[in-house]
Coordinates of C-alpha atoms in Angstrom, one line a residue:
X1320 CA -20.9 44.5 -2.4
X1321 CA -17.4 45.8 -2.8
X1322 CA -17.0 46.1 1.0
X1323 CA -18.0 42.4 1.4
X1324 CA -15.4 41.4 -1.2
X1325 CA -12.7 43.4 0.6
X1326 CA -13.6 41.7 3.9
X1327 CA -13.5 38.2 2.4
X1328 CA -10.2 39.0 0.6
X1329 CA -8.6 40.2 3.9
X1330 CA -9.7 37.1 5.7
X1331 CA -8.3 34.9 2.9
X1332 CA -5.0 36.7 2.9
X1333 CA -4.7 36.4 6.6
X1334 CA -5.5 39.9 7.9
X1335 CA -8.7 38.7 9.6
X1336 CA -9.2 36.0 12.2
X1337 CA -6.2 34.8 14.3
X1338 CA -5.9 31.1 14.7
X1339 CA -5.5 29.8 18.2
X1340 CA -2.9 27.1 19.0
X1341 CA -4.7 23.7 19.3
X1342 CA -4.9 22.4 22.8
X1343 CA -5.5 18.9 24.0
X1344 CA -8.1 17.7 26.4
X1345 CA -5.7 18.3 29.3
X1346 CA -5.4 22.0 28.3
X1347 CA -1.8 21.8 27.2
X1348 CA -0.7 22.9 23.8
X1349 CA 0.0 20.1 21.3
X1350 CA 2.9 22.1 20.0
X1351 CA 4.5 22.5 23.4
X1352 CA 4.6 18.7 23.8
X1353 CA 7.0 18.3 20.9
X1354 CA 10.7 18.3 21.8
X1355 CA 12.1 21.3 19.9
X1356 CA 15.6 19.7 19.6
X1357 CA 14.3 16.4 18.2
X1358 CA 14.1 15.4 14.5
X1359 CA 10.4 15.6 13.5
X1360 CA 10.9 12.7 11.0
X1361 CA 12.3 10.5 13.8
X1362 CA 9.2 11.3 15.9
X1363 CA 6.9 10.2 13.1
X1364 CA 8.8 6.9 12.8
X1365 CA 8.2 6.1 16.5
X1366 CA 4.4 5.9 16.0
X1367 CA 3.2 2.4 15.0
X1368 CA 1.7 2.4 11.6
X1369 CA -1.2 0.1 10.9
X1370 CA -0.8 -2.1 7.8
X1371 CA -3.7 -2.1 5.5
X1372 CA -4.7 -4.1 2.4
X1373 CA -3.4 -2.9 -1.0
X1374 CA -6.0 -0.4 -2.4
X1375 CA -8.5 -1.9 -4.8
X1376 CA -7.2 0.2 -7.7
X1377 CA -3.7 -1.1 -7.2
X1378 CA -4.9 -4.7 -7.1
X1379 CA -6.8 -3.9 -10.4
X1380 CA -3.5 -2.5 -11.8
X1381 CA -1.8 -5.8 -11.0
X1382 CA -4.6 -7.8 -12.5
X1383 CA -4.5 -5.6 -15.6
X1384 CA -0.8 -6.5 -16.0
X1385 CA -1.6 -10.2 -16.0
X1386 CA -4.2 -9.6 -18.7
X1387 CA -2.2 -7.2 -21.0
X1388 CA 0.9 -9.4 -20.8
X1389 CA -1.1 -12.5 -21.5
X1390 CA 0.4 -14.4 -18.6
X1391 CA -2.3 -17.2 -18.9
X1392 CA -3.8 -18.7 -22.0
X1393 CA -7.3 -17.9 -20.8
X1394 CA -8.1 -14.4 -19.4
X1395 CA -9.5 -15.6 -16.0
X1396 CA -7.2 -13.9 -13.5
X1397 CA -8.0 -13.3 -9.8
X1398 CA -5.9 -11.1 -7.6
X1399 CA -6.8 -10.7 -3.9
X1400 CA -5.3 -8.6 -1.2
X1401 CA -4.7 -9.8 2.4
X1402 CA -2.9 -8.6 5.5
X1403 CA -1.0 -11.1 7.5
X1404 CA 1.0 -9.9 10.5
X1405 CA 2.7 -6.6 9.6
X1406 CA 2.7 -7.0 5.9
X1407 CA 0.3 -6.5 3.0
X1408 CA 0.1 -9.2 0.4
X1409 CA -1.6 -9.8 -3.0
X1410 CA -2.0 -13.3 -4.5
X1411 CA -2.9 -13.8 -8.1
X1412 CA -3.9 -16.9 -9.9
X1413 CA -5.6 -18.3 -13.0
X1414 CA -8.9 -20.2 -12.4
X1415 CA -10.3 -22.4 -15.2
X1416 CA -12.5 -25.4 -15.4
X1417 CA -9.4 -27.6 -15.4
X1418 CA -8.1 -26.2 -12.1
X1419 CA -6.2 -23.4 -10.6
X1420 CA -2.6 -22.2 -11.4
X1421 CA 0.0 -21.9 -8.7
X1422 CA -0.5 -18.8 -6.6
X1423 CA 1.8 -15.8 -7.4
X1424 CA 2.6 -14.0 -4.1
X1425 CA 3.4 -10.3 -4.1
X1426 CA 4.1 -8.0 -1.1
X1427 CA 2.5 -4.6 -1.5
X1428 CA 4.9 -2.1 -0.1
X1429 CA 4.5 1.6 -0.5
X1430 CA 2.9 1.4 -3.9
X1431 CA 5.2 -1.3 -5.3
X1432 CA 4.5 -5.0 -5.8
X1433 CA 7.5 -7.2 -4.7
X1434 CA 7.6 -10.8 -6.0
X1435 CA 7.9 -13.3 -3.2
X1436 CA 7.7 -16.8 -4.7
X1437 CA 9.1 -18.4 -7.8
X1438 CA 6.1 -18.0 -10.1
X1439 CA 5.9 -14.2 -9.2
X1440 CA 9.7 -13.8 -9.6
X1441 CA 9.6 -15.3 -13.1
X1442 CA 7.0 -12.7 -14.0
X1443 CA 9.0 -9.9 -12.4
X1444 CA 12.1 -10.9 -14.2
X1445 CA 10.4 -11.6 -17.5
X1446 CA 7.0 -10.2 -18.7
X1447 CA 6.7 -7.6 -16.0
X1448 CA 10.4 -6.5 -16.1
X1449 CA 9.7 -3.1 -17.7
X1450 CA 6.8 -2.2 -15.4
X1451 CA 7.4 0.7 -13.0
X1452 CA 5.9 -0.7 -9.8
X1453 CA 7.1 -4.3 -10.0
X1454 CA 10.1 -5.6 -8.2
X1455 CA 11.5 -8.6 -6.3
X1456 CA 11.8 -9.0 -2.6
X1457 CA 15.5 -9.5 -1.7
X1458 CA 16.5 -13.1 -0.9
X1459 CA 16.6 -14.6 1.6
X1460 CA 13.1 -13.5 2.6
X1461 CA 12.7 -11.9 6.0
X1462 CA 11.7 -14.4 8.7
X1463 CA 8.3 -12.9 9.1
X1464 CA 7.3 -13.9 5.6
X1465 CA 6.1 -17.5 5.6
X1466 CA 5.1 -18.7 2.1
X1467 CA 3.4 -21.8 3.6
X1468 CA 1.3 -19.7 5.9
X1469 CA 0.4 -17.5 2.9
X1470 CA -0.6 -20.5 0.9
X1471 CA -2.9 -21.8 3.7
X1472 CA -4.4 -18.3 4.2
X1473 CA -5.3 -17.9 0.6
X1474 CA -6.5 -21.5 0.2
X1475 CA -9.2 -20.7 2.9
X1476 CA -10.4 -17.7 0.7
X1477 CA -11.1 -19.9 -2.3

């Protein structure tokens, strides 16, 4: 039993099996393909990153802000994520029997929600001002953010 424990401990510490360098399908080392003089962070930036919807738990966090700050008189808040182009968005609104409130558009960027349109900006500057992951997108908005297109895309979801 003691001998087995010593063998496992030596493997764990690194005295056991040697790791081989990973090789690609062509037989060349993946490590050798990297330019040793290049900045590794710059190489990571060159790879295109796929944009994904805001995670469900973050959308729930935003919905919770609407409820805890009592943004609407009635607690019927919907927040839905959507990806358009190269950006991830979340739209929130209040749905009641009398109709729907204006959509509040947020861009989800690296864990933060950035207010895009006037209703969302009012919240970011007011009720949500002390919240850690709430901010405002700088104006003027980048050309690839089209609020009319966002409105149409979310109208199709409802």
